[in-house]
Short mmCIF file of C-alpha atoms and ligand atoms in Angstrom, two decimals:
data_model
loop_
_atom_site.label_atom_id
_atom_site.label_comp_id
_atom_site.label_asym_id
_atom_site.label_seq_id
_atom_site.Cartn_x
_atom_site.Cartn_y
_atom_site.Cartn_z
CA UNK A 1 11.33 -17.43 -11.71
CA UNK A 2 14.99 -16.47 -12.16
CA UNK A 3 16.18 -12.71 -12.64
CA UNK A 4 19.04 -11.42 -14.59
CA UNK A 5 22.24 -10.75 -12.97
CA UNK A 6 22.21 -7.22 -11.37
CA UNK A 7 23.89 -4.44 -9.39
CA UNK A 8 21.62 -3.03 -6.75
CA UNK A 9 22.67 0.05 -4.81
CA UNK A 10 20.62 0.89 -1.91
CA UNK A 11 21.23 4.63 -0.88
CA UNK A 12 20.14 4.88 2.74
CA UNK A 13 21.49 1.42 3.41
CA UNK A 14 22.03 2.29 7.19
CA UNK A 15 18.38 3.40 7.60
CA UNK A 16 15.29 1.93 9.00
CA UNK A 17 13.55 0.97 5.75
CA UNK A 18 16.88 -1.04 4.56
CA UNK A 19 17.22 -2.72 7.93
CA UNK A 20 13.52 -3.65 8.34
CA UNK A 21 12.31 -4.52 4.85
CA UNK A 22 15.01 -4.17 1.72
CA UNK A 23 17.67 -6.39 3.05
CA UNK A 24 15.63 -9.22 4.80
CA UNK A 25 13.62 -9.00 1.68
CA UNK A 26 16.69 -9.67 -0.57
CA UNK A 27 17.83 -12.30 1.94
CA UNK A 28 14.41 -14.05 1.28
CA UNK A 29 14.74 -14.00 -2.32
CA UNK A 30 18.30 -15.13 -2.18
CA UNK A 31 17.16 -18.21 -0.31
CA UNK A 32 14.52 -18.58 -3.05
CA UNK A 33 17.34 -18.81 -5.56
CA UNK A 34 16.70 -15.44 -7.10
CA UNK A 35 19.77 -13.64 -6.38
CA UNK A 36 22.24 -14.67 -9.33
CA UNK A 37 25.58 -16.07 -8.30
CA UNK A 38 27.53 -12.72 -9.21
CA UNK A 39 24.90 -10.13 -8.34
CA UNK A 40 26.19 -7.38 -6.18
CA UNK A 41 24.10 -5.39 -3.47
CA UNK A 42 25.97 -2.43 -2.77
CA UNK A 43 25.24 -0.23 0.34
CA UNK A 44 25.78 3.38 0.22
CA UNK A 45 25.23 5.86 2.91
CA UNK A 46 27.10 8.81 4.78
CA UNK A 47 28.42 6.72 7.63
CA UNK A 48 32.33 5.64 7.12
CA UNK A 49 32.65 2.07 7.28
CA UNK A 50 34.02 -0.97 5.37
CA UNK A 51 32.43 -4.11 3.86
CA UNK A 52 32.72 -6.09 6.83
CA UNK A 53 31.09 -3.74 9.15
CA UNK A 54 28.35 -3.28 6.71
CA UNK A 55 27.85 -6.99 6.39
CA UNK A 56 27.51 -7.24 10.19
CA UNK A 57 25.29 -4.55 10.33
CA UNK A 58 23.00 -6.34 7.51
CA UNK A 59 23.09 -9.73 9.20
CA UNK A 60 22.05 -8.37 12.40
CA UNK A 61 19.09 -6.53 10.64
CA UNK A 62 18.19 -9.84 8.72
CA UNK A 63 18.18 -11.71 11.97
CA UNK A 64 15.98 -9.16 13.79
CA UNK A 65 13.46 -8.29 11.11
CA UNK A 66 13.74 -11.26 8.85
CA UNK A 67 13.48 -13.81 11.74
CA UNK A 68 16.67 -15.61 10.68
CA UNK A 69 19.29 -17.13 13.13
CA UNK A 70 22.58 -15.09 12.91
CA UNK A 71 24.60 -18.13 12.41
CA UNK A 72 22.53 -19.56 9.55
CA UNK A 73 24.75 -20.48 6.95
CA UNK A 74 22.61 -19.31 4.09
CA UNK A 75 22.96 -15.93 5.67
CA UNK A 76 26.43 -15.99 5.73
CA UNK A 77 26.58 -17.07 2.11
CA UNK A 78 24.36 -14.17 1.05
CA UNK A 79 26.68 -11.51 2.64
CA UNK A 80 29.22 -12.39 0.26
CA UNK A 81 26.80 -10.47 -2.16
CA UNK A 82 27.19 -7.47 -0.11
CA UNK A 83 29.59 -4.42 -0.09
CA UNK A 84 29.53 -0.74 0.94
CA UNK A 85 30.70 2.78 -0.19
CA UNK A 86 30.48 5.74 2.08
CA UNK A 87 29.01 8.36 -0.15
CA UNK A 88 28.15 12.07 0.34
CA UNK A 89 24.68 12.54 -1.37
CA UNK A 90 25.24 16.39 -1.28
CA UNK A 91 28.88 16.48 -2.08
CA UNK A 92 31.47 14.52 -4.44
CA UNK A 93 32.82 12.07 -1.80
CA UNK A 94 32.40 8.24 -2.67
CA UNK A 95 30.87 8.57 -6.07
CA UNK A 96 34.09 7.57 -8.27
CA UNK A 97 34.28 4.63 -5.82
CA UNK A 98 30.84 3.47 -6.67
CA UNK A 99 31.41 3.98 -10.27
CA UNK A 100 34.41 1.63 -9.90
CA UNK A 101 32.11 -1.22 -8.46
CA UNK A 102 29.59 -1.13 -10.95
CA UNK A 103 29.92 -3.64 -13.67
CA UNK A 104 28.03 -2.46 -16.55
CA UNK A 105 26.30 -5.19 -19.02
CA UNK A 106 24.14 -6.20 -15.97
CA UNK A 107 20.74 -4.78 -14.89
CA UNK A 108 21.42 -1.61 -12.71
CA UNK A 109 19.18 -0.56 -10.08
CA UNK A 110 19.40 2.26 -7.50
CA UNK A 111 17.19 2.22 -4.69
CA UNK A 112 16.59 5.90 -3.20
CA UNK A 113 15.80 4.80 0.39
CA UNK A 114 16.46 8.45 1.68
CA UNK A 115 14.44 11.56 2.49
CA UNK A 116 12.93 13.06 -0.82
CA UNK A 117 14.89 16.31 -0.34
CA UNK A 118 17.87 14.26 -1.53
CA UNK A 119 16.32 12.56 -4.64
CA UNK A 120 17.58 15.41 -6.85
CA UNK A 121 21.16 15.35 -5.39
CA UNK A 122 21.48 11.88 -5.90
CA UNK A 123 19.86 11.54 -9.42
CA UNK A 124 22.21 14.53 -10.47
CA UNK A 125 25.28 12.81 -9.25
CA UNK A 126 24.34 9.35 -10.79
CA UNK A 127 24.16 11.12 -14.20
CA UNK A 128 27.09 13.55 -13.71
CA UNK A 129 29.30 10.86 -12.73
CA UNK A 130 28.27 8.66 -15.70
CA UNK A 131 27.05 5.91 -13.17
CA UNK A 132 23.57 5.79 -14.31
CA UNK A 133 22.57 5.34 -18.08
CA UNK A 134 19.43 5.09 -20.10
CA UNK A 135 18.79 1.60 -19.00
CA UNK A 136 19.44 2.03 -15.42
CA UNK A 137 16.44 1.95 -12.93
CA UNK A 138 15.67 3.89 -9.79
CA UNK A 139 13.30 3.16 -7.13
CA UNK A 140 11.84 5.78 -4.92
CA UNK A 141 9.78 5.44 -1.77
CA UNK A 142 6.73 7.46 -0.32
CA UNK A 143 6.10 9.94 0.51
CA UNK A 144 6.24 11.09 -2.81
CA UNK A 145 5.51 14.72 -2.24
CA UNK A 146 3.06 16.20 0.42
CA UNK A 147 0.69 17.94 -2.09
CA UNK A 148 0.29 18.43 -5.77
CA UNK A 149 3.06 20.98 -6.27
CA UNK A 150 5.68 19.17 -4.32
CA UNK A 151 4.92 15.69 -6.04
CA UNK A 152 5.27 17.69 -9.39
CA UNK A 153 8.48 19.20 -8.42
CA UNK A 154 9.80 15.73 -7.56
CA UNK A 155 8.71 14.54 -10.90
CA UNK A 156 10.39 17.07 -12.61
CA UNK A 157 13.51 16.69 -10.67
CA UNK A 158 13.79 13.07 -11.55
CA UNK A 159 12.60 13.49 -14.98
CA UNK A 160 15.68 15.65 -15.76
CA UNK A 161 17.76 12.63 -15.50
CA UNK A 162 15.44 9.62 -15.98
CA UNK A 163 12.75 8.62 -18.20
CA UNK A 164 9.47 7.45 -16.82
CA UNK A 165 10.28 3.89 -17.86
CA UNK A 166 13.17 3.95 -15.44
CA UNK A 167 11.28 5.21 -12.43
CA UNK A 168 9.81 2.76 -9.79
CA UNK A 169 7.63 4.49 -7.40
CA UNK A 170 6.99 2.19 -4.64
CA UNK A 171 3.54 1.82 -2.95
CA UNK A 172 4.00 -1.18 -0.84
CA UNK A 173 0.32 -2.24 -0.82
CA UNK A 174 0.64 -3.09 -4.31
CA UNK A 175 3.15 -5.84 -3.40
CA UNK A 176 0.71 -7.39 -0.87
CA UNK A 177 -0.17 -10.70 -2.54
CA UNK A 178 -3.96 -10.48 -1.68
CA UNK A 179 -3.94 -6.96 -3.24
CA UNK A 180 -2.45 -8.35 -6.44
CA UNK A 181 -5.11 -11.12 -6.03
CA UNK A 182 -7.85 -8.39 -6.41
CA UNK A 183 -6.92 -8.43 -10.14
CA UNK A 184 -7.02 -12.33 -10.37
CA UNK A 185 -10.39 -12.49 -8.70
CA UNK A 186 -11.86 -9.81 -10.99
CA UNK A 187 -10.22 -10.67 -14.36
CA UNK A 188 -9.66 -14.41 -14.18
CA UNK A 189 -13.19 -15.40 -13.08
CA UNK A 190 -16.52 -15.02 -14.87
CA UNK A 191 -18.39 -14.92 -11.76
CA UNK A 192 -17.66 -11.68 -10.34
CA UNK A 193 -17.12 -9.24 -13.26
CA UNK A 194 -20.94 -8.97 -14.60
CA UNK A 195 -21.92 -8.05 -11.11
CA UNK A 196 -19.24 -5.53 -10.47
CA UNK A 197 -21.25 -2.51 -11.04
CA UNK A 198 -23.77 -0.10 -9.42
CA UNK A 199 -26.71 -2.14 -10.51
CA UNK A 200 -25.52 -5.03 -8.29
CA UNK A 201 -23.35 -3.52 -5.62
CA UNK A 202 -24.64 -1.65 -2.83
CA UNK A 203 -21.57 -0.33 -1.53
CA UNK A 204 -18.01 -1.05 -0.82
CA UNK A 205 -16.09 -0.70 2.44
CA UNK A 206 -12.22 -0.55 2.71
CA UNK A 207 -10.66 -0.81 5.82
CA UNK A 208 -7.06 -0.69 7.13
CA UNK A 209 -6.90 -0.63 10.78
CA UNK A 210 -3.79 -0.78 12.61
CA UNK A 211 -3.19 -1.31 16.45
CA UNK A 212 0.22 0.64 16.37
CA UNK A 213 0.20 4.39 17.47
CA UNK A 214 2.63 6.83 16.09
CA UNK A 215 5.32 6.67 18.87
CA UNK A 216 8.57 6.96 17.45
CA UNK A 217 7.51 8.55 14.25
CA UNK A 218 5.63 11.43 15.63
CA UNK A 219 7.91 14.19 13.99
CA UNK A 220 6.91 12.50 10.60
CA UNK A 221 3.45 11.65 11.17
CA UNK A 222 2.35 15.00 12.71
CA UNK A 223 2.98 16.61 9.60
CA UNK A 224 1.34 14.01 7.55
CA UNK A 225 -1.82 12.80 9.17
CA UNK A 226 -3.66 9.59 7.99
CA UNK A 227 -4.88 11.31 4.75
CA UNK A 228 -1.30 11.94 3.51
CA UNK A 229 0.10 8.72 5.10
CA UNK A 230 -2.46 6.33 4.01
CA UNK A 231 -5.22 7.56 1.83
CA UNK A 232 -3.44 9.36 -1.13
CA UNK A 233 -1.42 6.17 -1.54
CA UNK A 234 -2.35 2.87 -0.17
CA UNK A 235 -6.14 3.56 0.22
CA UNK A 236 -6.15 5.07 -3.17
CA UNK A 237 -4.73 2.19 -4.82
CA UNK A 238 -6.95 -0.43 -3.39
CA UNK A 239 -9.85 1.66 -4.45
CA UNK A 240 -8.49 1.78 -8.13
CA UNK A 241 -8.02 -2.02 -8.30
CA UNK A 242 -11.66 -2.51 -7.09
CA UNK A 243 -13.15 0.14 -9.34
CA UNK A 244 -10.98 0.15 -12.74
CA UNK A 245 -12.22 -1.11 -15.95
CA UNK A 246 -10.55 -4.43 -17.21
CA UNK A 247 -7.19 -3.28 -18.72
CA UNK A 248 -6.83 -4.59 -22.24
CA UNK A 249 -3.67 -6.50 -20.92
CA UNK A 250 -1.92 -7.14 -17.92
CA UNK A 251 0.96 -4.68 -18.88
CA UNK A 252 2.24 -1.71 -16.90
CA UNK A 253 0.75 1.09 -18.90
CA UNK A 254 -2.67 -0.74 -19.49
CA UNK A 255 -3.17 -1.25 -15.80
CA UNK A 256 -1.87 2.28 -14.72
CA UNK A 257 -4.14 4.04 -17.58
CA UNK A 258 -7.17 2.30 -16.13
CA UNK A 259 -6.27 3.27 -12.58
CA UNK A 260 -5.67 6.92 -13.58
CA UNK A 261 -9.07 7.12 -15.03
CA UNK A 262 -10.70 6.06 -11.73
CA UNK A 263 -8.57 8.65 -9.80
CA UNK A 264 -9.71 11.39 -12.46
CA UNK A 265 -13.34 10.27 -11.93
CA UNK A 266 -13.52 10.84 -8.04
CA UNK A 267 -15.88 13.41 -7.05
CA UNK A 268 -14.66 16.41 -4.89
CA UNK A 269 -15.29 15.32 -1.19
CA UNK A 270 -18.34 17.05 0.35
CA UNK A 271 -17.26 18.64 3.79
CA UNK A 272 -19.91 16.30 5.43
CA UNK A 273 -18.54 13.16 3.88
CA UNK A 274 -15.25 13.06 6.01
CA UNK A 275 -14.78 12.38 9.72
CA UNK A 276 -11.37 12.80 11.20
CA UNK A 277 -10.16 11.35 14.47
CA UNK A 278 -7.31 11.38 16.90
CA UNK A 279 -6.65 8.69 19.61
CA UNK A 280 -6.91 9.61 23.26
CA UNK A 281 -5.09 7.90 26.16
CA UNK A 282 -6.93 5.03 27.44
CA UNK A 283 -5.69 3.64 30.93
CA UNK A 284 -2.01 2.79 30.30
CA UNK A 285 -2.27 3.38 26.58
CA UNK A 286 -0.82 6.91 25.72
CA UNK A 287 -2.97 9.20 23.21
CA UNK A 288 -1.85 10.84 20.26
CA UNK A 289 -0.89 14.03 22.23
CA UNK A 290 1.67 12.09 24.22
CA UNK A 291 3.10 10.05 21.18
CA UNK A 292 3.42 12.94 18.72
CA UNK A 293 1.75 16.09 18.99
CA UNK A 294 2.66 18.92 21.62
CA UNK A 295 -1.18 18.70 23.04
CA UNK A 296 -2.54 21.08 20.41
CA UNK A 297 -1.83 19.04 17.30
CA UNK A 298 -4.79 18.93 14.86
CA UNK A 299 -3.17 16.08 12.83
CA UNK A 300 -5.83 13.08 12.40
CA UNK A 301 -4.76 9.58 13.22
CA UNK A 302 -7.86 8.34 11.87
CA UNK A 303 -10.06 9.17 8.75
CA UNK A 304 -13.26 7.87 7.46
CA UNK A 305 -14.80 9.11 4.17
CA UNK A 306 -17.56 8.43 1.81
CA UNK A 307 -16.29 8.70 -1.62
CA UNK A 308 -18.26 8.87 -5.08
CA UNK A 309 -16.97 7.61 -8.39
CA UNK A 310 -18.43 9.67 -11.22
CA UNK A 311 -18.64 7.37 -14.16
CA UNK A 312 -21.15 4.87 -15.54
CA UNK A 313 -20.15 1.74 -13.67
CA UNK A 314 -20.14 3.39 -10.22
CA UNK A 315 -22.85 5.99 -10.23
CA UNK A 316 -25.01 5.52 -7.10
CA UNK A 317 -22.57 3.10 -5.40
CA UNK A 318 -20.43 4.77 -2.62
CA UNK A 319 -17.03 3.77 -1.52
CA UNK A 320 -16.56 4.04 2.38
CA UNK A 321 -12.88 4.37 3.32
CA UNK A 322 -11.39 4.46 6.89
CA UNK A 323 -8.04 3.90 8.19
CA UNK A 324 -6.52 4.54 11.58
CA UNK A 325 -4.07 3.89 14.30
CA UNK A 326 -4.50 2.32 17.81
CA UNK A 327 -7.62 0.93 16.92
CA UNK A 328 -9.03 -2.38 18.36
CA UNK A 329 -7.40 -4.77 15.74
CA UNK A 330 -5.05 -4.82 13.16
CA UNK A 331 -7.05 -5.85 10.15
CA UNK A 332 -7.16 -4.61 6.21
CA UNK A 333 -10.08 -5.69 4.26
CA UNK A 334 -12.11 -4.90 1.43
CA UNK A 335 -15.93 -5.81 1.76
CA UNK A 336 -18.36 -5.48 -1.30
CA UNK A 337 -21.98 -5.65 -0.27
CA UNK A 338 -24.14 -6.61 -2.94
CA UNK A 339 -27.90 -5.43 -3.42
CA UNK A 340 -30.64 -7.58 -1.79
CA UNK A 341 -32.50 -9.83 -4.12
CA UNK A 342 -35.21 -7.65 -5.96
CA UNK A 343 -38.02 -10.13 -4.53
CA UNK A 344 -38.22 -12.83 -2.17
CA UNK A 345 -40.30 -15.85 -3.03
CA UNK A 346 -40.11 -17.08 0.74
CA UNK A 347 -42.76 -16.09 3.14
CA UNK A 348 -41.80 -16.15 6.75
CA UNK A 349 -38.46 -18.00 6.17
CA UNK A 350 -36.39 -14.98 6.97
CA UNK A 351 -35.56 -12.33 4.49
CA UNK A 352 -32.84 -12.97 1.99
CA UNK A 353 -29.72 -11.03 3.10
CA UNK A 354 -27.43 -9.37 0.64
CA UNK A 355 -24.55 -11.14 -0.44
CA UNK A 356 -21.20 -10.02 0.69
CA UNK A 357 -17.64 -10.73 -0.44
CA UNK A 358 -14.87 -9.76 1.65
CA UNK A 359 -11.17 -9.81 0.74
CA UNK A 360 -8.89 -10.06 3.70
CA UNK A 361 -5.64 -8.31 3.12
CA UNK A 362 -4.05 -8.91 6.44
CA UNK A 363 -3.77 -10.81 8.59
CA UNK A 364 -5.10 -14.38 7.55
CA UNK A 365 -5.27 -13.44 3.93
CA UNK A 366 -8.26 -14.87 2.15
CA UNK A 367 -11.64 -14.40 0.67
CA UNK A 368 -15.20 -15.07 2.11
CA UNK A 369 -18.33 -14.99 0.19
CA UNK A 370 -21.49 -14.68 2.08
CA UNK A 371 -24.45 -16.70 0.50
CA UNK A 372 -27.93 -17.74 1.64
CA UNK A 373 -28.82 -21.21 2.03
CA UNK A 374 -31.59 -23.22 3.52
CA UNK A 375 -31.07 -23.97 7.09
CA UNK A 376 -30.51 -27.54 7.26
CA UNK A 377 -33.14 -29.71 9.05
CA UNK A 378 -36.94 -30.59 8.89
CA UNK A 379 -38.32 -27.44 10.23
CA UNK A 380 -39.40 -26.22 6.72
CA UNK A 381 -37.69 -23.67 4.52
CA UNK A 382 -35.73 -21.41 6.60
CA UNK A 383 -33.08 -19.15 5.28
CA UNK A 384 -29.83 -18.81 6.79
CA UNK A 385 -26.49 -16.81 5.39
CA UNK A 386 -23.47 -18.82 5.58
CA UNK A 387 -19.87 -17.83 4.51
CA UNK A 388 -17.82 -19.66 1.71
CA UNK A 389 -14.69 -18.92 3.53
CA UNK A 390 -11.39 -19.46 1.86
CA UNK A 391 -8.10 -18.85 3.79
CA UNK A 392 -5.11 -19.02 1.44
CA UNK A 393 -3.21 -20.55 4.03
CA UNK A 394 -5.72 -23.61 4.16
CA UNK A 395 -6.33 -23.69 0.36
CA UNK A 396 -2.86 -23.32 -0.96
CA UNK A 397 -1.04 -25.43 1.76
CA UNK A 398 2.74 -24.29 2.22
CA UNK A 399 2.53 -21.75 -0.48
CA UNK A 400 -0.46 -19.98 1.29
CA UNK A 401 1.27 -19.98 4.67
CA UNK A 402 4.48 -18.23 3.39
CA UNK A 403 3.37 -15.09 1.89
CA UNK A 404 6.23 -13.09 0.44
CA UNK A 405 6.62 -9.68 1.98
CA UNK A 406 5.51 -6.94 -0.38
CA UNK A 407 9.10 -5.62 -0.70
CA UNK A 408 10.46 -9.01 -1.94
CA UNK A 409 8.05 -8.98 -4.85
CA UNK A 410 8.44 -5.27 -5.73
CA UNK A 411 12.20 -5.46 -5.53
CA UNK A 412 12.36 -8.39 -7.80
CA UNK A 413 10.04 -6.57 -10.28
CA UNK A 414 12.39 -3.82 -10.61
CA UNK A 415 15.12 -6.33 -11.49
CA UNK A 416 12.81 -7.87 -14.03
CA UNK A 417 11.88 -4.41 -15.43
CA UNK A 418 8.13 -4.82 -14.63
CA UNK A 419 6.39 -1.57 -13.77
CA UNK A 420 2.95 -3.03 -13.32
CA UNK A 421 2.96 -2.61 -9.66
CA UNK A 422 4.47 0.84 -9.34
CA UNK A 423 2.85 4.09 -9.51
CA UNK A 424 3.30 6.39 -12.46
CA UNK A 425 4.04 9.79 -12.44
CA UNK A 426 0.67 11.12 -13.34
CA UNK A 427 -1.20 8.78 -10.99
CA UNK A 428 0.54 10.17 -8.10
CA UNK A 429 -0.06 13.73 -9.22
CA UNK A 430 -3.86 12.98 -10.01
CA UNK A 431 -3.96 11.40 -6.34
CA UNK A 432 -2.84 14.61 -4.85
CA UNK A 433 -4.74 16.79 -6.94
CA UNK A 434 -8.04 14.86 -5.35
CA UNK A 435 -6.62 14.95 -1.78
CA UNK A 436 -5.30 18.67 -1.80
CA UNK A 437 -8.76 20.26 -1.55
CA UNK A 438 -9.52 17.93 1.08
CA UNK A 439 -6.68 18.83 3.37
CA UNK A 440 -6.84 22.56 2.52
CA UNK A 441 -10.53 22.68 3.46
CA UNK A 442 -9.59 21.08 6.91
CA UNK A 443 -6.77 23.55 7.49
CA UNK A 444 -8.71 26.49 6.92
CA UNK A 445 -11.75 25.04 9.27
CA UNK A 446 -9.36 25.12 12.05
CA UNK A 447 -11.45 22.17 13.84
CA UNK A 448 -10.19 19.68 16.14
CA UNK A 449 -10.26 15.99 15.10
CA UNK A 450 -12.94 13.85 16.91
CA UNK A 451 -11.30 12.16 19.83
CA UNK A 452 -11.55 8.09 20.07
CA UNK A 453 -10.26 5.95 22.79
CA UNK A 454 -6.95 4.03 22.00
CA UNK A 455 -8.22 0.49 21.46
CA UNK A 456 -11.68 1.32 20.22
CA UNK A 457 -13.29 1.21 16.63
CA UNK A 458 -12.59 4.93 16.09
CA UNK A 459 -14.72 8.05 16.59
CA UNK A 460 -18.38 7.88 17.07
CA UNK A 461 -18.95 10.38 14.35
CA UNK A 462 -17.76 7.88 11.95
CA UNK A 463 -20.63 5.65 12.75
CA UNK A 464 -22.92 8.40 11.92
CA UNK A 465 -21.31 8.67 8.41
CA UNK A 466 -22.88 5.29 7.61
CA UNK A 467 -26.12 5.41 9.72
CA UNK A 468 -26.92 8.37 7.67
CA UNK A 469 -27.02 6.28 4.73
CA UNK A 470 -28.65 3.23 6.63
CA UNK A 471 -25.66 1.42 6.53
CA UNK A 472 -22.94 -0.06 8.95
CA UNK A 473 -19.43 -0.36 9.17
CA UNK A 474 -18.18 -4.05 9.48
CA UNK A 475 -16.92 -4.74 12.85
CA UNK A 476 -13.01 -4.36 13.39
CA UNK A 477 -11.93 -7.43 14.98
C1 BG6 B 1 3.12 3.08 5.76
C2 BG6 B 1 2.65 4.08 6.51
O1 BG6 B 1 3.21 3.59 4.42
O2 BG6 B 1 2.35 1.91 5.83
C3 BG6 B 1 2.55 3.66 8.11
O3 BG6 B 1 3.59 5.15 6.71
C4 BG6 B 1 1.73 2.48 8.30
O4 BG6 B 1 1.88 4.73 9.03
C5 BG6 B 1 2.10 1.25 7.20
O5 BG6 B 1 1.71 2.01 9.50
C6 BG6 B 1 0.94 0.31 7.16
O6 BG6 B 1 1.71 -0.97 6.30
P1 BG6 B 1 1.30 -2.37 6.65
O7 BG6 B 1 2.00 -3.12 5.62
O8 BG6 B 1 1.80 -2.62 7.96
O9 BG6 B 1 -0.29 -2.52 6.46
#
């Protein structure tokens, strides 16, 4: 779908996110024909450099992180859209040059790919210099605050210059193809929704397992931990999409209203319902203390929790969440375990097992529904569970192979003016309001996280969280 002509300014254009995600994402959209002929992508950062140097820097980043050949003719063409202004976010240098570049009459978007401490300075100068107006859009990244009060303060700062409909808070999980697909599966089929409640669903498991550690990001991560880094945002969004009521329409506020209701219905977490872990060295693999901490850090690199949603639909169906670094495999999935059939008519044929629907977010995006069938053969009525397995890559051919990166989708949504996949201010605040007491209780307790070996499935204690309820985690593989 073509988009309108635009001027996109990237503050922090020399930084890591711009190099890894934003610029390669824009290039891919350019190749897909979604960057109009006269669109401008303006890099802005403190470094003094000219357009040519910025284009070189961008080309190197796109080649490295976008898997594109440095001499790709399309890359050369794309660079024509790029220019640069050196800007001082906290001073007055560069702002009139930026103003001179903006065209007016086209979509204007400002991507704040900078530390949150600078959001206020940049917003103020964009408004003060008359660069942004009531139609401009701004894009901000996580971390959006580190607790409720800092998130509120950030929201207030932005609100001084921009309306909520102009603010695009990115949670890149919402841009992942399979995450959006959750809504299609639920609301474009008649099969699942009638069963989508506590009467038929025994429990839900949401897993985001990573193999990477925190080496290189320790100074950020050690002040965050898995709860702030993954649960308050990405995991919470996944939970909302599974648990929410059908919105009346696929429209930004209708969807976000429903997500907000889920967050508000979360029960406070009981102390016994959470396990924190920290990876330890295993053979050559360094542990968290070497990667980040000073050896005494109590920051968790793993968390598992049992979450309850206090509303009619979910009364009695727990949601188990776990996420961690340096685990056995990189796998993100949502598994919905249905209840067992109420009665078996088959004697001695094997007990019918509960159906399970697994939505794989990454890698190998797809869905897998486990159903009971008769084992083929003349040996009588024997039951066996088989997967109805659908890999998007197989089912959708080339379209399924080449899943766009979350950032590609989200940046284009900004240009289109579609906020459905962005977090609203009240949603972020509600998510912090739920996580704050969990973090505070931990800080007061002064316990150490449970150790787990790098390359394992996480701490033993997390298994007990499930066993206690006569359930088991799915294997991480
Ligand atoms: C980021 C976190 O938001 O998401 C990282 O800060 C994490 O710690 C990353 O590794 C995971 O994203 P993805 O897309 O690789 O699953």
